[in-house]
mmCIF file of N, CA, C and O and ligand atoms in Angstrom:
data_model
loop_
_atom_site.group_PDB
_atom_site.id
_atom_site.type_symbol
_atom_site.label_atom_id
_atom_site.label_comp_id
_atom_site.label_asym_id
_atom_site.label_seq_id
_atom_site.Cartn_x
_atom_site.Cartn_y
_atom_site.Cartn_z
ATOM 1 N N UNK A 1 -92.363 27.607 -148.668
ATOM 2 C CA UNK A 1 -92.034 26.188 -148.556
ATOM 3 C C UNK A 1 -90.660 26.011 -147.954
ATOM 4 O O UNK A 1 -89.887 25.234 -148.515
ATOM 5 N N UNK A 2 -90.220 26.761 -146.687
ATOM 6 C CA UNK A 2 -89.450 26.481 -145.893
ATOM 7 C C UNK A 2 -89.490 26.648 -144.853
ATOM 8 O O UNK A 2 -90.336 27.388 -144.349
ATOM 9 N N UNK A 3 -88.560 25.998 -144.155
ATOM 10 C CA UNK A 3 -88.924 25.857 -142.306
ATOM 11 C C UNK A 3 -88.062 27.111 -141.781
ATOM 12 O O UNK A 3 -88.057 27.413 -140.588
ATOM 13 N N UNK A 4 -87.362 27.792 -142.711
ATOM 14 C CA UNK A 4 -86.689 28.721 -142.550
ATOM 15 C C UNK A 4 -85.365 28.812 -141.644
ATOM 16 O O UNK A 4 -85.116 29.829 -140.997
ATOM 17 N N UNK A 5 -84.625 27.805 -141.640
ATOM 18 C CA UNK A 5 -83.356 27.173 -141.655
ATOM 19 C C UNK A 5 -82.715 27.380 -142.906
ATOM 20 O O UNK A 5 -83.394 27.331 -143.932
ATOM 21 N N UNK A 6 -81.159 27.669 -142.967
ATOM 22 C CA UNK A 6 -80.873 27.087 -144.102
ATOM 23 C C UNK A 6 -80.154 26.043 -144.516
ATOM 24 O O UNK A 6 -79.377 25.549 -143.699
ATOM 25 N N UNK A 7 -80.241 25.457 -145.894
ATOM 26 C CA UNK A 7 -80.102 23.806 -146.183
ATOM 27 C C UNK A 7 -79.038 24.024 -147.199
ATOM 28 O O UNK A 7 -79.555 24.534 -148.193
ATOM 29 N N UNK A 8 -77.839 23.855 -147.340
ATOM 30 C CA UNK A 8 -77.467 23.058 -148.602
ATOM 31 C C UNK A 8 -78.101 22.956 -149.397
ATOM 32 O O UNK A 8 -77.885 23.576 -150.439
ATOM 33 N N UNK A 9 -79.159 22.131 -149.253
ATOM 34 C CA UNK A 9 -79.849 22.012 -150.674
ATOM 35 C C UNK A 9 -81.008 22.744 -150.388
ATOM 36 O O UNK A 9 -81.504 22.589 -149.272
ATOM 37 N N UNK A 10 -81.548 23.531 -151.201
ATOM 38 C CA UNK A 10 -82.667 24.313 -150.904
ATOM 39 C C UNK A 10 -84.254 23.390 -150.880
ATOM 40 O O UNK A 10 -84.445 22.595 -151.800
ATOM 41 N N UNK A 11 -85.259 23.548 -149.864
ATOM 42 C CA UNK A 11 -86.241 22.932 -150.133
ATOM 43 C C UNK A 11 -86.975 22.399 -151.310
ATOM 44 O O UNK A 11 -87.412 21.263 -151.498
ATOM 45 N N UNK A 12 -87.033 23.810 -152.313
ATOM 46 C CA UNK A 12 -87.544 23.476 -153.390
ATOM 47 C C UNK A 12 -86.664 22.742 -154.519
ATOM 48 O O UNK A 12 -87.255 22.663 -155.596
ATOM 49 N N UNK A 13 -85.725 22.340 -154.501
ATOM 50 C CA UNK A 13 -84.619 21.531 -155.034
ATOM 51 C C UNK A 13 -85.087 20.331 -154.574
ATOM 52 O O UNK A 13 -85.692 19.507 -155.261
ATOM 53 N N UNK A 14 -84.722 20.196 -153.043
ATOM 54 C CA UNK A 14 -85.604 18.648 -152.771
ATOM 55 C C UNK A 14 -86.720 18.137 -153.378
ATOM 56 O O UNK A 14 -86.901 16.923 -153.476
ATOM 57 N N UNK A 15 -87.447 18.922 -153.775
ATOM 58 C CA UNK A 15 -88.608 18.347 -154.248
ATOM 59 C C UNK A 15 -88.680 18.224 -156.102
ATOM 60 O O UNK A 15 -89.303 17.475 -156.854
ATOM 61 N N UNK A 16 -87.972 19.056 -156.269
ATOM 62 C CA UNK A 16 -87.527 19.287 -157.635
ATOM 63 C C UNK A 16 -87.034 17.656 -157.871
ATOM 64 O O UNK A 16 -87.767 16.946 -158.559
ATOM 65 N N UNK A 17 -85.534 16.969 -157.172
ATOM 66 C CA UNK A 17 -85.208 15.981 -157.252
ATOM 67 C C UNK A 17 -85.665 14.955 -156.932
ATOM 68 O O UNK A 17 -84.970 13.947 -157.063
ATOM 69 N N UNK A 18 -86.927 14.867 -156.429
ATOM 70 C CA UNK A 18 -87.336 13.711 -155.458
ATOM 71 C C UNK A 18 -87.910 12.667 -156.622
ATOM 72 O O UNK A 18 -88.390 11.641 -156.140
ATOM 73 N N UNK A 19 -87.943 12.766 -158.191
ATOM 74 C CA UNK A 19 -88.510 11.882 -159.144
ATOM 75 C C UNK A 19 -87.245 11.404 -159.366
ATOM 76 O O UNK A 19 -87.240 10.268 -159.841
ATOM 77 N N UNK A 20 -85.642 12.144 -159.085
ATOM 78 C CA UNK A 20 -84.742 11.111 -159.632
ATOM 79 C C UNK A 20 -84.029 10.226 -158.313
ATOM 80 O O UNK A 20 -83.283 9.249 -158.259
ATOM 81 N N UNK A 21 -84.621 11.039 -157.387
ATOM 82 C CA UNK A 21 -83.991 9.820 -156.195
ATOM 83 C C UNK A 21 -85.335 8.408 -155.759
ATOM 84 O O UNK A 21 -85.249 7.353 -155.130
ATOM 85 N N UNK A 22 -86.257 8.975 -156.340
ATOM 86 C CA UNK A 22 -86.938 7.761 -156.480
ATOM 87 C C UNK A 22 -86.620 6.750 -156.891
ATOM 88 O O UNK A 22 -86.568 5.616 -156.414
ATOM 89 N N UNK A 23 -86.282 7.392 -158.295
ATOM 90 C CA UNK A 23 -85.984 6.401 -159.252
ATOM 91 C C UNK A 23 -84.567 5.986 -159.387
ATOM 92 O O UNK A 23 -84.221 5.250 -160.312
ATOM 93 N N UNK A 24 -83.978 6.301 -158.759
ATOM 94 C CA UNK A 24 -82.401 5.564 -158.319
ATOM 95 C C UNK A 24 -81.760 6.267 -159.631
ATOM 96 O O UNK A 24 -81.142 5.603 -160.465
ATOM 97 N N UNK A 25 -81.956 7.662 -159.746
ATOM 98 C CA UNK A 25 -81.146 8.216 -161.177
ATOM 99 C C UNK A 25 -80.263 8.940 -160.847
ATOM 100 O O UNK A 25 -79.618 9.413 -161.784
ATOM 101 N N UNK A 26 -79.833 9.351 -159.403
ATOM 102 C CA UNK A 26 -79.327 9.870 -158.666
ATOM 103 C C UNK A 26 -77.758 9.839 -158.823
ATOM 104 O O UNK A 26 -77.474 8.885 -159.548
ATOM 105 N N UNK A 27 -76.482 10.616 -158.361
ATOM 106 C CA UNK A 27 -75.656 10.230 -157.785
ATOM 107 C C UNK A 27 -75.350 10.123 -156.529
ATOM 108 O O UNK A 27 -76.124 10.657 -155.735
ATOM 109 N N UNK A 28 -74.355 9.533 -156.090
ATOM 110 C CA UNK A 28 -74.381 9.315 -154.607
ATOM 111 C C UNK A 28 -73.898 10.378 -154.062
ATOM 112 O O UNK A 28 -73.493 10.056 -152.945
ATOM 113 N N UNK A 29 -73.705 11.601 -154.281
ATOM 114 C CA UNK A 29 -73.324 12.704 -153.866
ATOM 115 C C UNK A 29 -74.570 13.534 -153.718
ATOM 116 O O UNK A 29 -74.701 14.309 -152.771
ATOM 117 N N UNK A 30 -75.540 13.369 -154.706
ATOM 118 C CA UNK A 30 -76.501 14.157 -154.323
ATOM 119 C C UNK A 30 -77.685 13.061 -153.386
ATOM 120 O O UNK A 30 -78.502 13.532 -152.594
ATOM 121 N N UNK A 31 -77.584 11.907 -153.612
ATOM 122 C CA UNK A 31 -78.787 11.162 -152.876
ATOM 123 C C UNK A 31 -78.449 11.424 -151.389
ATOM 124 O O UNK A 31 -79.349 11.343 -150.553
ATOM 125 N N UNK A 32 -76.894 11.807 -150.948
ATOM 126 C CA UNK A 32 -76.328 12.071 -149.832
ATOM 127 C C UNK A 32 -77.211 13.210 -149.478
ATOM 128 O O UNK A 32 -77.962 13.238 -148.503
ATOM 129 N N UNK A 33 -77.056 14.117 -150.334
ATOM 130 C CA UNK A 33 -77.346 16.022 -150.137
ATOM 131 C C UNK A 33 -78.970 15.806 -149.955
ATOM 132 O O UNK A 33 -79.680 16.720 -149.537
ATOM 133 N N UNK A 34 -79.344 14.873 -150.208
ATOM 134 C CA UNK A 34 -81.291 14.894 -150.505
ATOM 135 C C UNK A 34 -81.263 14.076 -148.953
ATOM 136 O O UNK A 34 -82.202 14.389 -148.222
ATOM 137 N N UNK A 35 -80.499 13.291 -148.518
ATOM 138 C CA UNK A 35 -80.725 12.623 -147.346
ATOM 139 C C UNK A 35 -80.531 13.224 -146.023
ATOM 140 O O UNK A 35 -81.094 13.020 -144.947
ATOM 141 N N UNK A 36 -79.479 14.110 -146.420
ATOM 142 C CA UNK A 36 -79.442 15.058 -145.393
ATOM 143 C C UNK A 36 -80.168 16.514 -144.993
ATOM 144 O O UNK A 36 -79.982 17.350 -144.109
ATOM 145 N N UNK A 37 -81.109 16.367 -146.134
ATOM 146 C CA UNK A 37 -82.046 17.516 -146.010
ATOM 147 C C UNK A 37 -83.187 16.483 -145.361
ATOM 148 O O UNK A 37 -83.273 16.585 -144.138
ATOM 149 N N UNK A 38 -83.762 15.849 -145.762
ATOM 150 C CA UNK A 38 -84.436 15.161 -145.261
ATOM 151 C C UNK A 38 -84.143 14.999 -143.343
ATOM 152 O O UNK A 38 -84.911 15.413 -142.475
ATOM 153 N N UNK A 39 -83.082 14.426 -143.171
ATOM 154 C CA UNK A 39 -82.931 14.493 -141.769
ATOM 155 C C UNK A 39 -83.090 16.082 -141.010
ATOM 156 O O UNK A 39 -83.613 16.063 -139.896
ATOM 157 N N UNK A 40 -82.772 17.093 -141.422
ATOM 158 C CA UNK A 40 -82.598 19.023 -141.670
ATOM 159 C C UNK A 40 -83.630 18.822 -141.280
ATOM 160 O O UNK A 40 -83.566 18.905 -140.054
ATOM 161 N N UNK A 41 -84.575 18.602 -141.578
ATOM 162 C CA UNK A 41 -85.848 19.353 -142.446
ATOM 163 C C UNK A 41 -87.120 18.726 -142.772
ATOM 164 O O UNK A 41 -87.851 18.440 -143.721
ATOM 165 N N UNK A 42 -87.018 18.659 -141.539
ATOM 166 C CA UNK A 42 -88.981 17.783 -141.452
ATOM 167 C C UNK A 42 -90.116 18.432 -141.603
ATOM 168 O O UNK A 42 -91.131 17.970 -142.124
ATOM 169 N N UNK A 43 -89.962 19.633 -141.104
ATOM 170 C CA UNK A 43 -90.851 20.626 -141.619
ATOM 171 C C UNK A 43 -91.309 20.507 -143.342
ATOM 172 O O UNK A 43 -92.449 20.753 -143.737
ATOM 173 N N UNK A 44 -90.352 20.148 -144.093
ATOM 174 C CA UNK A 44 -91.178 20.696 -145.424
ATOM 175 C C UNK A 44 -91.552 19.768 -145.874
ATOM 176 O O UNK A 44 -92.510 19.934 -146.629
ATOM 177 N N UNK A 45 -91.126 18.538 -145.719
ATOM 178 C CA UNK A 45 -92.232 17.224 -145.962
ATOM 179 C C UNK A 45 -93.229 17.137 -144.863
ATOM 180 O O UNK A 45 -94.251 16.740 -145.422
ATOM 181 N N UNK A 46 -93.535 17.331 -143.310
ATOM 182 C CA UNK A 46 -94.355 17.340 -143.287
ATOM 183 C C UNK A 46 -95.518 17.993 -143.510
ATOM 184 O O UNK A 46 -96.668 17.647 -143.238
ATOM 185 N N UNK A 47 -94.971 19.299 -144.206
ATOM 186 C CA UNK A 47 -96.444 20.068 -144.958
ATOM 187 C C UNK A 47 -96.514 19.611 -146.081
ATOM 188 O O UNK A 47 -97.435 20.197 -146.650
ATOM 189 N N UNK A 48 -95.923 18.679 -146.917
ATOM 190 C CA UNK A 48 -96.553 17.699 -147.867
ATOM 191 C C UNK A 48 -96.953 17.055 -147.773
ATOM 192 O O UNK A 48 -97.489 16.521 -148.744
ATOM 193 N N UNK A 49 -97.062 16.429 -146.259
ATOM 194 C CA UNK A 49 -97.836 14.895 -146.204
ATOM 195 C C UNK A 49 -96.656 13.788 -146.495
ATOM 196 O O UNK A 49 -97.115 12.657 -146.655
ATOM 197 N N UNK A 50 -95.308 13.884 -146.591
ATOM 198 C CA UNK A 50 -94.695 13.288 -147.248
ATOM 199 C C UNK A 50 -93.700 12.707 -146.220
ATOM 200 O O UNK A 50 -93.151 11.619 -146.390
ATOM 201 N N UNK A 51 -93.502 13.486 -145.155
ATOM 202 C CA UNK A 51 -92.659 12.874 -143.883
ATOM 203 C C UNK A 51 -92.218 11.210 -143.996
ATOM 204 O O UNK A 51 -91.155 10.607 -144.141
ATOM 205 N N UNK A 52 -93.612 10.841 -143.851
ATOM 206 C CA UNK A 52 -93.853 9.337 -143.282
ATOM 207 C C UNK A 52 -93.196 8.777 -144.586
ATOM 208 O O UNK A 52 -92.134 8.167 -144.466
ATOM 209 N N UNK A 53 -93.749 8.940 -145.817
ATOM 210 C CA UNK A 53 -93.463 7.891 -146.827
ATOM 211 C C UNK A 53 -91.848 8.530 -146.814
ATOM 212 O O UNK A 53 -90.944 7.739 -146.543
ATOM 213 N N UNK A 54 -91.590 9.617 -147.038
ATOM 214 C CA UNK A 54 -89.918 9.745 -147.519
ATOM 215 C C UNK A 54 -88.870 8.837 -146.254
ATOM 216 O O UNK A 54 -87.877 8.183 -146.572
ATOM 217 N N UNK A 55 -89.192 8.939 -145.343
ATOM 218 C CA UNK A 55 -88.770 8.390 -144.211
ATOM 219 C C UNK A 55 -88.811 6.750 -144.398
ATOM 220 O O UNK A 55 -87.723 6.253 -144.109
ATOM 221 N N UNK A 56 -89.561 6.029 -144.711
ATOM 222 C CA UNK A 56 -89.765 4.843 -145.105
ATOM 223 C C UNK A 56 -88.881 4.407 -146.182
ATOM 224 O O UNK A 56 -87.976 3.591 -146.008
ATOM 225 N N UNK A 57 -89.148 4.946 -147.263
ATOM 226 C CA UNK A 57 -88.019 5.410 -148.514
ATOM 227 C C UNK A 57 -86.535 5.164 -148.308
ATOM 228 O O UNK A 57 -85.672 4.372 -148.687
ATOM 229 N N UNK A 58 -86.671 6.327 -147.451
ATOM 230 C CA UNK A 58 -85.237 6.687 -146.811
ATOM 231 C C UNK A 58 -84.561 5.573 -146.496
ATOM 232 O O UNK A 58 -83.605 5.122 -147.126
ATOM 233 N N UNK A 59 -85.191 4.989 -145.238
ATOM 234 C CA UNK A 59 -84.580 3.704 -144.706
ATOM 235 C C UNK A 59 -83.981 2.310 -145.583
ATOM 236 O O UNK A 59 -83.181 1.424 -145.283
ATOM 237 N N UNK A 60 -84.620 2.537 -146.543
ATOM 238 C CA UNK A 60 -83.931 1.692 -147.580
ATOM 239 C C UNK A 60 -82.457 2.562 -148.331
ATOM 240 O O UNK A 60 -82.126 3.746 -148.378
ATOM 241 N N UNK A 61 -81.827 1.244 -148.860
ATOM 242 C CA UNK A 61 -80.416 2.381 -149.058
ATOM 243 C C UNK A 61 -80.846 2.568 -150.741
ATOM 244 O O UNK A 61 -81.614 1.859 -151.391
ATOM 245 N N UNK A 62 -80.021 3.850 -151.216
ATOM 246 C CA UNK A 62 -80.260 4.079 -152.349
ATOM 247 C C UNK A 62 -80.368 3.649 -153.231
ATOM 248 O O UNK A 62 -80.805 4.230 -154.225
ATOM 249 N N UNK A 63 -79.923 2.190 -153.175
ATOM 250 C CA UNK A 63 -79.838 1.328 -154.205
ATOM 251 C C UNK A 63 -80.692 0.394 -154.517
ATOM 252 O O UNK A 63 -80.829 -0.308 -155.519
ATOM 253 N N UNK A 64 -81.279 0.484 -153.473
ATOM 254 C CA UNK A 64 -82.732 -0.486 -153.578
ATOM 255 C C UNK A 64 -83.890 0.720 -154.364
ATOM 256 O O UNK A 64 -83.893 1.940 -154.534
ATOM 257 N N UNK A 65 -84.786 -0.409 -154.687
ATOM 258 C CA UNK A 65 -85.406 0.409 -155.764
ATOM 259 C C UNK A 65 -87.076 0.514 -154.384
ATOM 260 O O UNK A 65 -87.583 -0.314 -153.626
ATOM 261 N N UNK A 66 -87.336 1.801 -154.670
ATOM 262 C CA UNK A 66 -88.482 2.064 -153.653
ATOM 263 C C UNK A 66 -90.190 0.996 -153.958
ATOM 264 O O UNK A 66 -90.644 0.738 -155.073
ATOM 265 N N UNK A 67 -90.420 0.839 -153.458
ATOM 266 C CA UNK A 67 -91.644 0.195 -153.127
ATOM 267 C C UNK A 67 -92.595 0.725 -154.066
ATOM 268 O O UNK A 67 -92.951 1.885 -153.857
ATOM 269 N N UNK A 68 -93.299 -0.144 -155.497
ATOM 270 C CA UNK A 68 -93.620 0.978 -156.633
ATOM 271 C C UNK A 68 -95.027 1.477 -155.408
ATOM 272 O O UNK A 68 -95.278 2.667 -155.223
ATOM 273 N N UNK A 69 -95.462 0.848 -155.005
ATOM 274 C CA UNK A 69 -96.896 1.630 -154.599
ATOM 275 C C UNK A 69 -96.622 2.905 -154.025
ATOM 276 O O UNK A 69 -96.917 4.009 -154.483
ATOM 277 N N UNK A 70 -95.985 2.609 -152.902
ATOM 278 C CA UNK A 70 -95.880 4.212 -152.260
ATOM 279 C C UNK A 70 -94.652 5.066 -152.749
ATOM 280 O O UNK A 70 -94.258 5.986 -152.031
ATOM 281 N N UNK A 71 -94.074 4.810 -153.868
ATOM 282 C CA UNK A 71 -93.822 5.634 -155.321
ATOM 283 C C UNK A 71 -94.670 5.854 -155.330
ATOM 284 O O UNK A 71 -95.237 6.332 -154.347
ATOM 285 N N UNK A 72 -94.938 5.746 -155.861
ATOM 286 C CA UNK A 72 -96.284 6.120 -157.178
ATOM 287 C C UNK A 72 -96.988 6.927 -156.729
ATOM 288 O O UNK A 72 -97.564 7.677 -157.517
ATOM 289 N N UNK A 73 -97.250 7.106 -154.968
ATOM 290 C CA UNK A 73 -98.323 7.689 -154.257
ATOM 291 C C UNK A 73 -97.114 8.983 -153.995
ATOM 292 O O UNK A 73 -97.710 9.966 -154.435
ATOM 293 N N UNK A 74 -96.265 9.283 -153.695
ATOM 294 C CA UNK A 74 -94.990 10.107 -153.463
ATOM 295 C C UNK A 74 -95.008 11.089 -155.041
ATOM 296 O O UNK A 74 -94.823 12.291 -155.232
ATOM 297 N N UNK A 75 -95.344 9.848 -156.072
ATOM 298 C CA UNK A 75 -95.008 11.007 -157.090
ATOM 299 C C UNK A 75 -96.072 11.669 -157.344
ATOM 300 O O UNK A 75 -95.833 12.814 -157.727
ATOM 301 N N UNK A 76 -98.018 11.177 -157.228
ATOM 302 C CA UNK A 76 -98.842 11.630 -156.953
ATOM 303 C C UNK A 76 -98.835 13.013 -156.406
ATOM 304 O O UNK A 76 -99.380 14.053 -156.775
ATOM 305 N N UNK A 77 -97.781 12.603 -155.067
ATOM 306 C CA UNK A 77 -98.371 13.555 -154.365
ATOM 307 C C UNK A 77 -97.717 15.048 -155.097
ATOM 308 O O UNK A 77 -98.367 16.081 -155.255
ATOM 309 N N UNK A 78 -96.160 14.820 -155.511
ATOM 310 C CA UNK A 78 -95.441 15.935 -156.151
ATOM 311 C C UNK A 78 -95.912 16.653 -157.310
ATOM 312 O O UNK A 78 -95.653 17.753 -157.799
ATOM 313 N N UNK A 79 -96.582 15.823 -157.562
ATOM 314 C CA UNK A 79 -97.428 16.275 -158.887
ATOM 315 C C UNK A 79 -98.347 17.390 -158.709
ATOM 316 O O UNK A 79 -98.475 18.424 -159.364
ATOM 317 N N UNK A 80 -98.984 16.939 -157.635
ATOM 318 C CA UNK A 80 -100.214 17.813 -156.880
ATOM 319 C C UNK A 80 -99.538 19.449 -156.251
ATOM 320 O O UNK A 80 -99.986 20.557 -156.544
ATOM 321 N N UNK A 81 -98.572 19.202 -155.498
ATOM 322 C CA UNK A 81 -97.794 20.222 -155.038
ATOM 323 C C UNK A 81 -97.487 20.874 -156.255
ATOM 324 O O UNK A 81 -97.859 22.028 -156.469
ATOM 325 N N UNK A 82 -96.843 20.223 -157.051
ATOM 326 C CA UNK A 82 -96.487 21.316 -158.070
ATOM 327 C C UNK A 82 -97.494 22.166 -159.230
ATOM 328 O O UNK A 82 -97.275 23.046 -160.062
ATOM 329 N N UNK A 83 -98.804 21.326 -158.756
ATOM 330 C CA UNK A 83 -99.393 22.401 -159.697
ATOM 331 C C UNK A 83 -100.662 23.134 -158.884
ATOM 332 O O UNK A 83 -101.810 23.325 -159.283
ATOM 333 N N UNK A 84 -100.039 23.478 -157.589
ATOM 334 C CA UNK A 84 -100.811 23.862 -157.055
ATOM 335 C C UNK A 84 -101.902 23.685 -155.876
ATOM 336 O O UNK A 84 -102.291 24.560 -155.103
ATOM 337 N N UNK A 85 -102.236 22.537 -155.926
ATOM 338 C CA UNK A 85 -103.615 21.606 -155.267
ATOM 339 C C UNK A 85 -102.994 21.521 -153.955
ATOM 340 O O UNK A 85 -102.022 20.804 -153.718
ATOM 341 N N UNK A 86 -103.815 22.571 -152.762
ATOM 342 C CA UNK A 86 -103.929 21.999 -152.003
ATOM 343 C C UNK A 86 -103.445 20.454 -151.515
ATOM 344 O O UNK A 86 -103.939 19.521 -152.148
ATOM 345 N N UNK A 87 -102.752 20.221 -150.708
ATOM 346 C CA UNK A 87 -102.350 18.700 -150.162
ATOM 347 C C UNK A 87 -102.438 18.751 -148.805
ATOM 348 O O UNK A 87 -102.035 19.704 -148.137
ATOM 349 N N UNK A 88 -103.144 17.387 -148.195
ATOM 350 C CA UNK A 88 -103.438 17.223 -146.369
ATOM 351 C C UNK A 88 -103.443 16.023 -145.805
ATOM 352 O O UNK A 88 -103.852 14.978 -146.310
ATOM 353 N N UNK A 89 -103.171 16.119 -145.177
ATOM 354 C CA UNK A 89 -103.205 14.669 -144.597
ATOM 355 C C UNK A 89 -101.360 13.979 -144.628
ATOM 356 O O UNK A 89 -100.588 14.838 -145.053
ATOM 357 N N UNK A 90 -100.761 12.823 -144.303
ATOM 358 C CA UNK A 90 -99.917 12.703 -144.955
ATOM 359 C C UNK A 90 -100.196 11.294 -145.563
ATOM 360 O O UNK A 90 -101.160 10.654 -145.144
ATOM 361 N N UNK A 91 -99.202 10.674 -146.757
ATOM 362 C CA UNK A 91 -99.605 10.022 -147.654
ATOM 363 C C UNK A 91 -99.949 8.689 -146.560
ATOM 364 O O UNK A 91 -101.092 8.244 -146.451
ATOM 365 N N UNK A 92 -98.642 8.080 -145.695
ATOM 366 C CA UNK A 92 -98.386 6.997 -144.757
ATOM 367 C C UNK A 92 -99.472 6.880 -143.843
ATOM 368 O O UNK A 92 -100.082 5.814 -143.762
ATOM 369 N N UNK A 93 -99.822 8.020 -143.037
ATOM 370 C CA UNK A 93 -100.484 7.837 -142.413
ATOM 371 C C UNK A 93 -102.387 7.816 -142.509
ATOM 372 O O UNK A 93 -103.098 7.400 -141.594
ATOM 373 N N UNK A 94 -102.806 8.268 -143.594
ATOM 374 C CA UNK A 94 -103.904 8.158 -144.189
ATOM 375 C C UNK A 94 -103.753 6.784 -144.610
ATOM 376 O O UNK A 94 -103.763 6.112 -143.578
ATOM 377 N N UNK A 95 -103.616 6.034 -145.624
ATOM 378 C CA UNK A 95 -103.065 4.864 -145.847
ATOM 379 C C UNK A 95 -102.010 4.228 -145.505
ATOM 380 O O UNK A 95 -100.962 4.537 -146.071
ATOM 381 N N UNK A 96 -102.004 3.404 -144.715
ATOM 382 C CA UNK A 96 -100.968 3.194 -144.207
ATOM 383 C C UNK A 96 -100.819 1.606 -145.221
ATOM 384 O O UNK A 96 -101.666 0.763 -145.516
ATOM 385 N N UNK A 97 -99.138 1.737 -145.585
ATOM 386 C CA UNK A 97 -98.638 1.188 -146.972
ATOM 387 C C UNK A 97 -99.085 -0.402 -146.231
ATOM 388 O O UNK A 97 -98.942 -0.618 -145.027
ATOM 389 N N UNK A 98 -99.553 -1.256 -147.057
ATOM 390 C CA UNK A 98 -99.451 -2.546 -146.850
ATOM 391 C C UNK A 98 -100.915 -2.902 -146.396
ATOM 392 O O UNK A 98 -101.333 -4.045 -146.209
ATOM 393 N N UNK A 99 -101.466 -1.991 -146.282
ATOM 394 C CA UNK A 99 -103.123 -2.395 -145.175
ATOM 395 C C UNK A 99 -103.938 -2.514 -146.898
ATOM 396 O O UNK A 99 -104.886 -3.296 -146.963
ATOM 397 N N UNK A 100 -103.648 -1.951 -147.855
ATOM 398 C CA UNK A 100 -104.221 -2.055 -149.049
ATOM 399 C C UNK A 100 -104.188 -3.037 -149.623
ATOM 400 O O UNK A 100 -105.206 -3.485 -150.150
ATOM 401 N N UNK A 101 -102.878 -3.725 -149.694
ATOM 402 C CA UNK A 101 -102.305 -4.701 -151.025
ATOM 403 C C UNK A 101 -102.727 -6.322 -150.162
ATOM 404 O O UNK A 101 -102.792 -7.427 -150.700
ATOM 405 N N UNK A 102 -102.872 -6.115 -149.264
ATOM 406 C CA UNK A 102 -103.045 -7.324 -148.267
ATOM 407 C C UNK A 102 -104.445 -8.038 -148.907
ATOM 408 O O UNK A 102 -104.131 -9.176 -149.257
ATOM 409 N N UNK A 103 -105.687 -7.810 -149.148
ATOM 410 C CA UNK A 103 -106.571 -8.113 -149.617
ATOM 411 C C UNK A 103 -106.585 -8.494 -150.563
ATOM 412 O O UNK A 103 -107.049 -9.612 -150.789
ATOM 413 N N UNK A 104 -105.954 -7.523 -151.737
ATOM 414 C CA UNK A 104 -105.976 -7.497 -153.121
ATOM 415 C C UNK A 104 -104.923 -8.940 -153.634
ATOM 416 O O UNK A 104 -104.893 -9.383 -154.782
ATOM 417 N N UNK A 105 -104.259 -9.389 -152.656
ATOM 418 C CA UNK A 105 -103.229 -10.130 -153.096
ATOM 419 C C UNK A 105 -104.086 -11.460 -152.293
ATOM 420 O O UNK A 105 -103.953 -12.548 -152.853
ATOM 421 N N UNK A 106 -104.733 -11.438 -151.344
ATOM 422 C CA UNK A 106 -105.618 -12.331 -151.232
ATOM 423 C C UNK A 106 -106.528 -12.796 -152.521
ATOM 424 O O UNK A 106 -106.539 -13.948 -152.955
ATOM 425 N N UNK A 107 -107.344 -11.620 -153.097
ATOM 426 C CA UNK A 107 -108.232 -12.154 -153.834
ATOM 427 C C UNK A 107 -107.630 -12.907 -155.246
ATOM 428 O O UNK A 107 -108.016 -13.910 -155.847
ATOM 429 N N UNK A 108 -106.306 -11.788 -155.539
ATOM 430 C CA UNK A 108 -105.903 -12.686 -156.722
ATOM 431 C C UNK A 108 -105.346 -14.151 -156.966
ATOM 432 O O UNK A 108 -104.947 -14.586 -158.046
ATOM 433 N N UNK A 109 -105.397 -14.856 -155.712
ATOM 434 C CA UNK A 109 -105.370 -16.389 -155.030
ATOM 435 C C UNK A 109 -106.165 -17.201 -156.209
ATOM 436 O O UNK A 109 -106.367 -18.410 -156.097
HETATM 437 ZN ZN1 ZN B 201 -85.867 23.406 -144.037
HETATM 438 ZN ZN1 ZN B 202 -86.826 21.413 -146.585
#
């Protein structure tokens, strides 16, 4: 699970942390160190499928709180990685965020 560069922060650290930079539990020293791996290091989110959504994420500043859906689908996915399961596709681009909730927020009208 590396692109075989080396990072400051090690790949599997990134992913290790990615439930507290979700969740804004972070300090700004390390949400820095997770942001700059992220820019490093596309390779190892995109063999999670995770490129697109962390990138989306990303673009918001740390202090904003992430979008619970594609949370939720991000922590899904870490979950899966970590115990193993096969993961394909990436999360964004299989579903692409917003094409879901559009209906659902229709019907509850
Ligand atoms: Zn890397
Ligand atoms: Zn990496």
């Amino acid at each position: 699970m590396s692109c075989g560069n080396h990072h400051d922060t090690a790949c599997g650290e990134v992913l290790d942390h990615l439930y507290e930079y979700l969740d804004n539990e972070m300090g700004e020293g390390d949400c820095a160190k997770l942001k700059q791996h992220f820019d490093e290091c596309s390779p190892c989110l995109a063999q999670y499928g995770l490129e697109q959504a962390i990138k989306a994420l990303v673009k918001r500043s740390c202090c904003d709180t992430a979008p619970s859906d594609l949370r939720g689908k991000v922590l899904a996915r870490i979950e899966q990685i970590r115990a193993g399961v096969p993961v394909q596709g990436d999360l964004v681009g299989d579903d692409p965020v917003g094409a879901g909730a559009a209906p659902a927020e229709a019907e509850s009208r």
